[in-house]
Short mmCIF file of C-alpha atoms in Angstrom, two decimals:
data_model
loop_
_atom_site.label_atom_id
_atom_site.label_comp_id
_atom_site.label_asym_id
_atom_site.label_seq_id
_atom_site.Cartn_x
_atom_site.Cartn_y
_atom_site.Cartn_z
CA MET U 1 -74.23 -36.52 41.09
CA LYS U 2 -73.88 -35.33 37.51
CA PRO U 3 -74.10 -37.97 34.78
CA MET U 4 -70.98 -38.66 32.79
CA ALA U 5 -72.24 -36.87 29.65
CA ASP U 6 -72.90 -33.66 31.61
CA MET U 7 -69.48 -33.78 33.20
CA ASN U 8 -67.84 -34.15 29.82
CA CYS U 9 -69.63 -31.01 28.58
CA THR U 10 -67.46 -28.91 30.87
CA PHE U 11 -64.54 -29.47 28.52
CA ASP U 12 -66.40 -27.66 25.75
CA GLN U 13 -67.12 -24.64 27.94
CA HIS U 14 -63.83 -23.78 29.60
CA GLY U 15 -60.38 -22.99 28.32
CA ASP U 16 -59.00 -21.84 25.03
CA PRO U 17 -58.02 -24.60 22.58
CA ASN U 18 -55.11 -22.44 21.48
CA GLY U 19 -54.03 -21.66 25.04
CA ASP U 20 -52.99 -23.93 27.88
CA ARG U 21 -54.39 -27.07 26.23
CA LEU U 22 -52.61 -26.80 22.87
CA LEU U 23 -50.24 -29.75 23.40
CA LEU U 24 -53.00 -31.86 24.89
CA GLN U 25 -55.25 -31.00 21.96
CA VAL U 26 -52.64 -32.19 19.46
CA LEU U 27 -52.26 -35.43 21.40
CA TRP U 28 -56.00 -35.88 21.72
CA ASP U 29 -56.65 -35.23 18.02
CA ASP U 30 -54.11 -37.91 17.16
CA LEU U 31 -55.77 -40.37 19.52
CA ARG U 32 -59.24 -39.57 18.21
CA SER U 33 -58.04 -40.41 14.71
CA ARG U 34 -57.30 -43.92 16.00
CA ARG U 35 -60.72 -44.42 17.51
CA GLU U 36 -61.24 -47.86 15.99
CA PHE U 37 -57.98 -49.07 17.53
CA LEU U 38 -58.77 -47.51 20.92
CA THR U 39 -62.15 -49.23 21.11
CA SER U 40 -60.65 -52.66 20.39
CA PRO U 41 -62.05 -55.13 22.94
CA TYR U 42 -58.63 -56.59 23.69
CA LEU U 43 -56.67 -53.35 24.02
CA PRO U 44 -57.30 -52.51 27.73
CA ALA U 45 -56.14 -55.87 29.11
CA CYS U 46 -53.12 -56.12 26.80
CA PHE U 47 -52.12 -52.52 27.50
CA ALA U 48 -52.52 -52.95 31.27
CA PHE U 49 -50.40 -56.10 31.29
CA LEU U 50 -47.61 -54.64 29.13
CA ILE U 51 -47.50 -51.39 31.11
CA HIS U 52 -47.25 -53.35 34.35
CA ILE U 53 -44.32 -55.38 33.04
CA LEU U 54 -42.54 -52.29 31.67
CA LEU U 55 -42.91 -50.37 34.93
CA CYS U 56 -41.59 -53.35 36.89
CA SER U 57 -38.51 -53.81 34.68
CA PRO U 58 -36.35 -51.08 36.36
CA PHE U 59 -36.72 -52.88 39.68
CA LEU U 60 -35.68 -56.17 38.09
CA VAL U 61 -32.53 -54.35 36.94
CA PHE U 62 -32.06 -53.18 40.53
CA GLU U 63 -32.31 -56.77 41.76
CA ALA U 64 -29.72 -57.93 39.22
CA LEU U 65 -27.32 -55.05 39.92
CA GLY U 66 -27.60 -55.70 43.64
CA CYS U 67 -25.65 -58.93 43.17
CA LEU U 68 -22.79 -56.97 41.55
CA TRP U 69 -23.03 -53.75 43.55
CA PRO U 70 -24.03 -54.56 47.15
CA ARG U 71 -24.59 -50.89 47.98
CA ILE U 72 -27.98 -51.14 46.24
CA HIS U 73 -29.12 -53.41 49.05
CA PHE U 74 -28.81 -50.41 51.36
CA TYR U 75 -32.10 -49.18 49.87
CA ARG U 76 -33.90 -52.50 50.28
CA ILE U 77 -36.52 -52.45 53.00
CA SER U 78 -35.77 -56.09 53.74
CA ARG U 79 -31.99 -56.45 53.87
CA ASN U 80 -32.06 -60.20 53.14
CA ALA U 81 -30.12 -60.50 49.88
CA GLU U 82 -30.87 -63.43 47.57
CA PRO U 83 -28.72 -65.18 44.96
CA LEU U 84 -29.43 -63.89 41.47
CA GLY U 85 -30.71 -67.26 40.27
CA LEU U 86 -33.27 -67.51 43.07
CA CYS U 87 -34.36 -63.91 42.51
CA LEU U 88 -34.88 -64.44 38.77
CA GLN U 89 -36.80 -67.64 39.41
CA ARG U 90 -39.10 -65.75 41.78
CA TRP U 91 -39.79 -63.13 39.09
CA VAL U 92 -40.38 -65.72 36.35
CA ASP U 93 -42.83 -67.71 38.49
CA CYS U 94 -44.72 -64.53 39.37
CA PHE U 95 -44.78 -63.43 35.71
CA TRP U 96 -46.45 -66.64 34.59
CA ARG U 97 -49.00 -66.52 37.41
CA ILE U 98 -50.04 -63.00 36.39
CA PHE U 99 -50.01 -63.85 32.68
CA ILE U 100 -52.33 -66.83 33.15
CA LYS U 101 -54.78 -64.79 35.24
CA TYR U 102 -54.85 -62.02 32.66
CA LEU U 103 -55.34 -64.51 29.85
CA THR U 104 -58.13 -66.44 31.55
CA THR U 105 -59.92 -63.70 33.50
CA ILE U 106 -58.99 -60.07 32.79
CA LEU U 107 -58.87 -60.36 28.99
CA PRO U 108 -62.36 -61.92 28.58
CA ALA U 109 -63.91 -59.60 31.19
CA SER U 110 -62.42 -56.42 29.73
CA ALA U 111 -63.36 -57.53 26.18
CA LEU U 112 -66.97 -57.97 27.30
CA TYR U 113 -66.95 -54.57 28.98
CA GLN U 114 -65.52 -52.89 25.89
CA ARG U 115 -68.28 -54.38 23.74
CA VAL U 116 -71.14 -53.16 25.94
CA ARG U 117 -69.84 -49.72 26.89
CA ASN U 118 -70.43 -46.57 24.84
CA PRO U 119 -67.18 -44.55 25.00
CA ILE U 120 -67.39 -40.78 24.53
CA PHE U 121 -64.77 -38.95 22.45
CA PRO U 122 -65.32 -35.20 22.92
CA GLU U 123 -63.78 -32.87 20.37
CA LEU U 124 -61.76 -30.81 22.85
CA ALA U 125 -58.98 -32.05 25.10
CA PRO U 126 -59.03 -31.00 28.76
CA SER U 127 -56.86 -28.14 29.95
CA TRP U 128 -53.80 -29.00 32.03
CA ARG U 129 -55.54 -27.80 35.19
CA VAL U 130 -58.62 -29.93 34.55
CA LEU U 131 -56.48 -32.93 33.64
CA ILE U 132 -54.45 -32.71 36.87
CA ALA U 133 -57.52 -32.03 39.01
CA GLU U 134 -59.42 -35.00 37.60
CA VAL U 135 -56.49 -37.37 38.07
CA ILE U 136 -55.99 -36.27 41.69
CA VAL U 137 -59.70 -36.66 42.50
CA CYS U 138 -59.71 -40.12 40.86
CA LEU U 139 -56.72 -41.20 42.94
CA LEU U 140 -58.34 -39.95 46.15
CA LEU U 141 -61.62 -41.69 45.37
CA PHE U 142 -59.91 -44.95 44.37
CA ASP U 143 -57.84 -44.78 47.57
CA ALA U 144 -61.01 -44.49 49.67
CA LEU U 145 -62.82 -47.31 47.83
CA PHE U 146 -59.78 -49.58 48.00
CA PHE U 147 -59.36 -48.89 51.73
CA ILE U 148 -62.95 -50.03 52.41
CA TRP U 149 -62.59 -53.11 50.21
CA HIS U 150 -59.14 -54.04 51.55
CA TYR U 151 -60.25 -53.61 55.18
CA SER U 152 -63.33 -55.77 54.50
CA MET U 153 -61.23 -58.56 52.98
CA HIS U 154 -59.08 -58.67 56.11
CA ARG U 155 -62.02 -58.53 58.52
CA VAL U 156 -64.27 -61.11 56.83
CA PRO U 157 -62.54 -64.53 56.98
CA TRP U 158 -64.16 -66.09 53.91
CA LEU U 159 -63.41 -62.99 51.82
CA TYR U 160 -59.78 -63.18 52.87
CA ARG U 161 -59.51 -66.88 52.03
CA MET U 162 -61.36 -66.71 48.71
CA VAL U 163 -60.15 -63.35 47.39
CA HIS U 164 -57.15 -61.81 49.16
CA GLN U 165 -55.03 -64.62 50.57
CA ALA U 166 -53.27 -65.29 47.26
CA HIS U 167 -51.76 -61.79 47.33
CA HIS U 168 -50.27 -62.37 50.79
CA GLN U 169 -48.29 -65.43 49.72
CA ASN U 170 -45.46 -62.93 49.18
CA ARG U 171 -44.37 -61.71 52.60
CA ILE U 172 -41.33 -59.93 51.15
CA THR U 173 -42.61 -57.67 48.40
CA PHE U 174 -41.10 -57.02 44.97
CA ALA U 175 -42.46 -54.94 42.12
CA LEU U 176 -44.10 -57.65 40.04
CA ILE U 177 -46.40 -58.89 42.83
CA ALA U 178 -48.47 -55.70 42.64
CA GLN U 179 -50.83 -57.71 40.42
CA ASP U 180 -50.07 -61.16 41.79
CA ALA U 181 -53.52 -61.72 43.25
CA SER U 182 -56.50 -63.97 42.77
CA PRO U 183 -58.62 -63.47 39.64
CA ALA U 184 -61.47 -62.20 41.81
CA GLU U 185 -59.26 -59.54 43.40
CA LEU U 186 -57.81 -58.44 40.06
CA LEU U 187 -61.33 -58.01 38.68
CA SER U 188 -62.46 -56.13 41.78
CA LEU U 189 -59.56 -53.68 41.47
CA GLN U 190 -60.44 -53.08 37.83
CA VAL U 191 -64.03 -52.36 38.86
CA LEU U 192 -62.89 -49.91 41.56
CA ALA U 193 -60.66 -48.04 39.11
CA LEU U 194 -63.36 -47.83 36.42
CA THR U 195 -65.94 -46.77 39.02
CA SER U 196 -63.67 -43.98 40.26
CA ALA U 197 -63.21 -42.59 36.76
CA TRP U 198 -66.95 -42.86 36.02
CA VAL U 199 -68.01 -41.09 39.23
CA VAL U 200 -65.59 -38.22 38.58
CA GLY U 201 -66.75 -38.01 34.96
CA CYS U 202 -63.24 -37.94 33.56
CA HIS U 203 -62.24 -36.92 30.10
CA PRO U 204 -60.85 -40.06 28.38
CA LEU U 205 -57.36 -38.51 28.42
CA SER U 206 -57.59 -37.94 32.17
CA GLU U 207 -58.86 -41.48 32.67
CA ALA U 208 -55.93 -42.94 30.71
CA LEU U 209 -53.44 -40.95 32.79
CA PHE U 210 -55.20 -42.03 36.00
CA HIS U 211 -54.92 -45.72 35.07
CA LEU U 212 -51.26 -45.24 34.18
CA LEU U 213 -50.46 -43.54 37.50
CA ASN U 214 -52.52 -46.11 39.35
CA THR U 215 -50.38 -48.89 37.90
CA TRP U 216 -47.13 -47.06 38.68
CA LEU U 217 -48.12 -46.33 42.30
CA ALA U 218 -49.04 -49.99 42.83
CA VAL U 219 -45.66 -51.08 41.45
CA GLU U 220 -43.79 -48.55 43.60
CA ASP U 221 -45.71 -49.64 46.71
CA HIS U 222 -44.64 -53.25 46.19
CA CYS U 223 -41.11 -52.66 44.88
CA GLY U 224 -39.37 -53.42 48.19
CA TYR U 225 -37.02 -50.41 47.90
CA ASP U 226 -37.07 -47.18 49.89
CA LEU U 227 -35.44 -45.01 47.23
CA PRO U 228 -34.50 -41.35 47.85
CA TRP U 229 -36.53 -40.17 44.85
CA ALA U 230 -39.64 -42.24 45.68
CA LEU U 231 -42.92 -40.36 45.68
CA HIS U 232 -43.50 -40.78 49.43
CA ARG U 233 -40.24 -38.93 50.10
CA LEU U 234 -41.27 -36.04 47.87
CA LEU U 235 -44.89 -35.96 49.09
CA PRO U 236 -45.28 -37.23 52.67
CA CYS U 237 -49.03 -37.74 52.20
CA PHE U 238 -48.14 -40.92 50.29
CA GLY U 239 -47.26 -44.06 52.20
CA GLY U 240 -44.93 -45.67 49.68
CA ALA U 241 -43.16 -49.00 49.79
CA PRO U 242 -42.27 -48.98 53.55
CA PHE U 243 -45.92 -48.24 54.40
CA HIS U 244 -47.23 -51.16 52.35
CA GLN U 245 -44.49 -53.64 53.23
CA ALA U 246 -45.39 -53.17 56.90
CA HIS U 247 -48.85 -54.44 55.95
CA HIS U 248 -47.36 -57.50 54.25
CA HIS U 249 -45.19 -58.19 57.30
CA VAL U 250 -47.94 -58.24 59.91
CA TYR U 251 -51.05 -58.91 57.73
CA ARG U 252 -52.98 -56.01 59.22
CA GLY U 253 -53.06 -52.21 59.23
CA ASN U 254 -52.03 -49.79 56.47
CA TYR U 255 -54.98 -50.84 54.33
CA ALA U 256 -55.00 -47.79 52.04
CA PRO U 257 -53.06 -48.31 48.81
CA TYR U 258 -51.41 -44.91 48.41
CA PHE U 259 -52.31 -42.22 50.94
CA ARG U 260 -51.99 -42.33 54.72
CA HIS U 261 -55.03 -40.35 55.88
CA TRP U 262 -57.64 -43.13 55.95
CA ASP U 263 -55.48 -45.31 58.18
CA TRP U 264 -54.79 -42.35 60.46
CA LEU U 265 -58.50 -41.54 60.74
CA CYS U 266 -59.61 -45.16 61.26
CA GLY U 267 -56.89 -46.16 63.72
CA THR U 268 -55.26 -48.74 61.45
CA TYR U 269 -52.06 -46.82 60.75
CA LEU U 270 -48.82 -48.70 61.45
CA ARG U 271 -45.72 -46.66 62.11
CA VAL U 272 -43.28 -48.48 59.90
CA ARG U 273 -40.14 -48.31 62.04
CA GLU U 274 -41.95 -48.99 65.31
CA GLU U 275 -43.84 -51.90 63.83
CA ALA U 276 -40.66 -53.37 62.38
CA GLY U 277 -38.92 -52.98 65.71
CA ARG U 278 -41.86 -54.53 67.53
CA LYS U 279 -41.88 -57.39 65.07
CA HIS U 280 -38.19 -58.12 65.37
CA GLY U 281 -38.24 -57.34 69.08
CA GLY U 282 -41.14 -59.71 69.58
CA ARG U 283 -39.27 -62.40 67.72
CA THR U 284 -36.19 -61.80 69.87
CA MET U 285 -38.25 -61.94 73.07
CA ARG U 286 -39.85 -65.21 71.99
CA ARG U 287 -36.40 -66.66 71.33
CA ARG U 288 -35.24 -65.50 74.75
CA ARG U 289 -38.30 -67.03 76.41
CA ARG U 290 -37.72 -70.36 74.60
CA ARG U 291 -34.06 -70.27 75.61
CA ARG U 292 -35.01 -69.48 79.20
CA LYS U 293 -37.56 -72.28 79.25
CA SER U 294 -35.03 -74.73 77.83
CA LEU U 295 -32.50 -73.70 80.47
CA VAL U 296 -35.08 -74.07 83.22
CA SER U 297 -36.16 -77.48 81.91
CA ASP U 298 -32.52 -78.56 81.68
CA GLY U 299 -32.01 -77.40 85.25
CA VAL U 300 -35.07 -79.31 86.45
CA CYS U 301 -33.91 -82.44 84.65
CA ALA U 302 -30.44 -82.07 86.13
CA GLY U 303 -31.99 -81.63 89.59
CA HIS U 304 -34.05 -84.79 89.23
CA ALA U 305 -30.96 -86.67 88.06
CA CYS U 306 -29.01 -85.50 91.10
CA VAL U 307 -31.84 -86.57 93.44
CA LYS U 308 -31.95 -90.02 91.82
CA ILE U 309 -28.18 -90.43 92.08
CA TYR U 310 -28.24 -89.35 95.73
CA ALA U 311 -31.13 -91.77 96.50
CA SER U 312 -29.33 -94.64 94.82
CA ASN U 313 -26.14 -93.92 96.76
CA GLU U 314 -28.11 -93.89 100.03
CA ALA U 315 -29.70 -97.21 99.11
CA ILE U 316 -26.28 -98.78 98.46
CA LYS U 317 -25.04 -97.60 101.83
#
């Protein structure tokens, strides 16, 4: 594996600064001029929190409009509509949970990391092709690392209780819960994302775009809407919100965050419609069995009552 410094040298060897990277070079030069601001110890946590809230806000608008325009509920994966007041209360409670965890855990940890790291600011920006390639490789690597970690949390009972259980308190997903997890899990996801970018040896611009896309994909996976323009409809290799909500429904399977291939290869893939049907069908069958048992028990009780009445009548005679 090449060290990060060697990987960054590739940006000085390929591409013409006046060619396909011109716009990126202008953007990168502007960012490099703000180096002191970019290396602020509190910037990463504050930026991550604000970006998460901003990316979630369109789905909050969807929730509010759904009360006025019921057709929006057609795109909800779970068709159970809620009153607007209850929906807003759910979002507010989730917001404060995430805010407190960022304030008490993510902010101090990221500030410490920023103080000890030695960020590299190369002179040249990456070309568009390098930028896109690095972001894709980072997403694939993060997807693989997250799959292993997520699967482990579900298979090891104490890991699930101590780290992952807090995230599964929301059986019906909505956008904001993408980061509604325990402090330990939030830190672990930050470590996985930073590790992915370090292994790939990303240019800082590529790394920033990767973190931005990573946040958006997590929000879209938890949004609770199967929208016609969602990424999984444009690119079937992505699982999307239906894929991940199936995991929240049954607490197993579909462990990968974004792509489907690891669950296919490892036998943990849940077919969303079949699993939903099995879930609802299983619930219906259980209701039928309980109803059948109650009818049988009522019949047995009625039979015993008839025998007692007959015996008493015989005794009177």
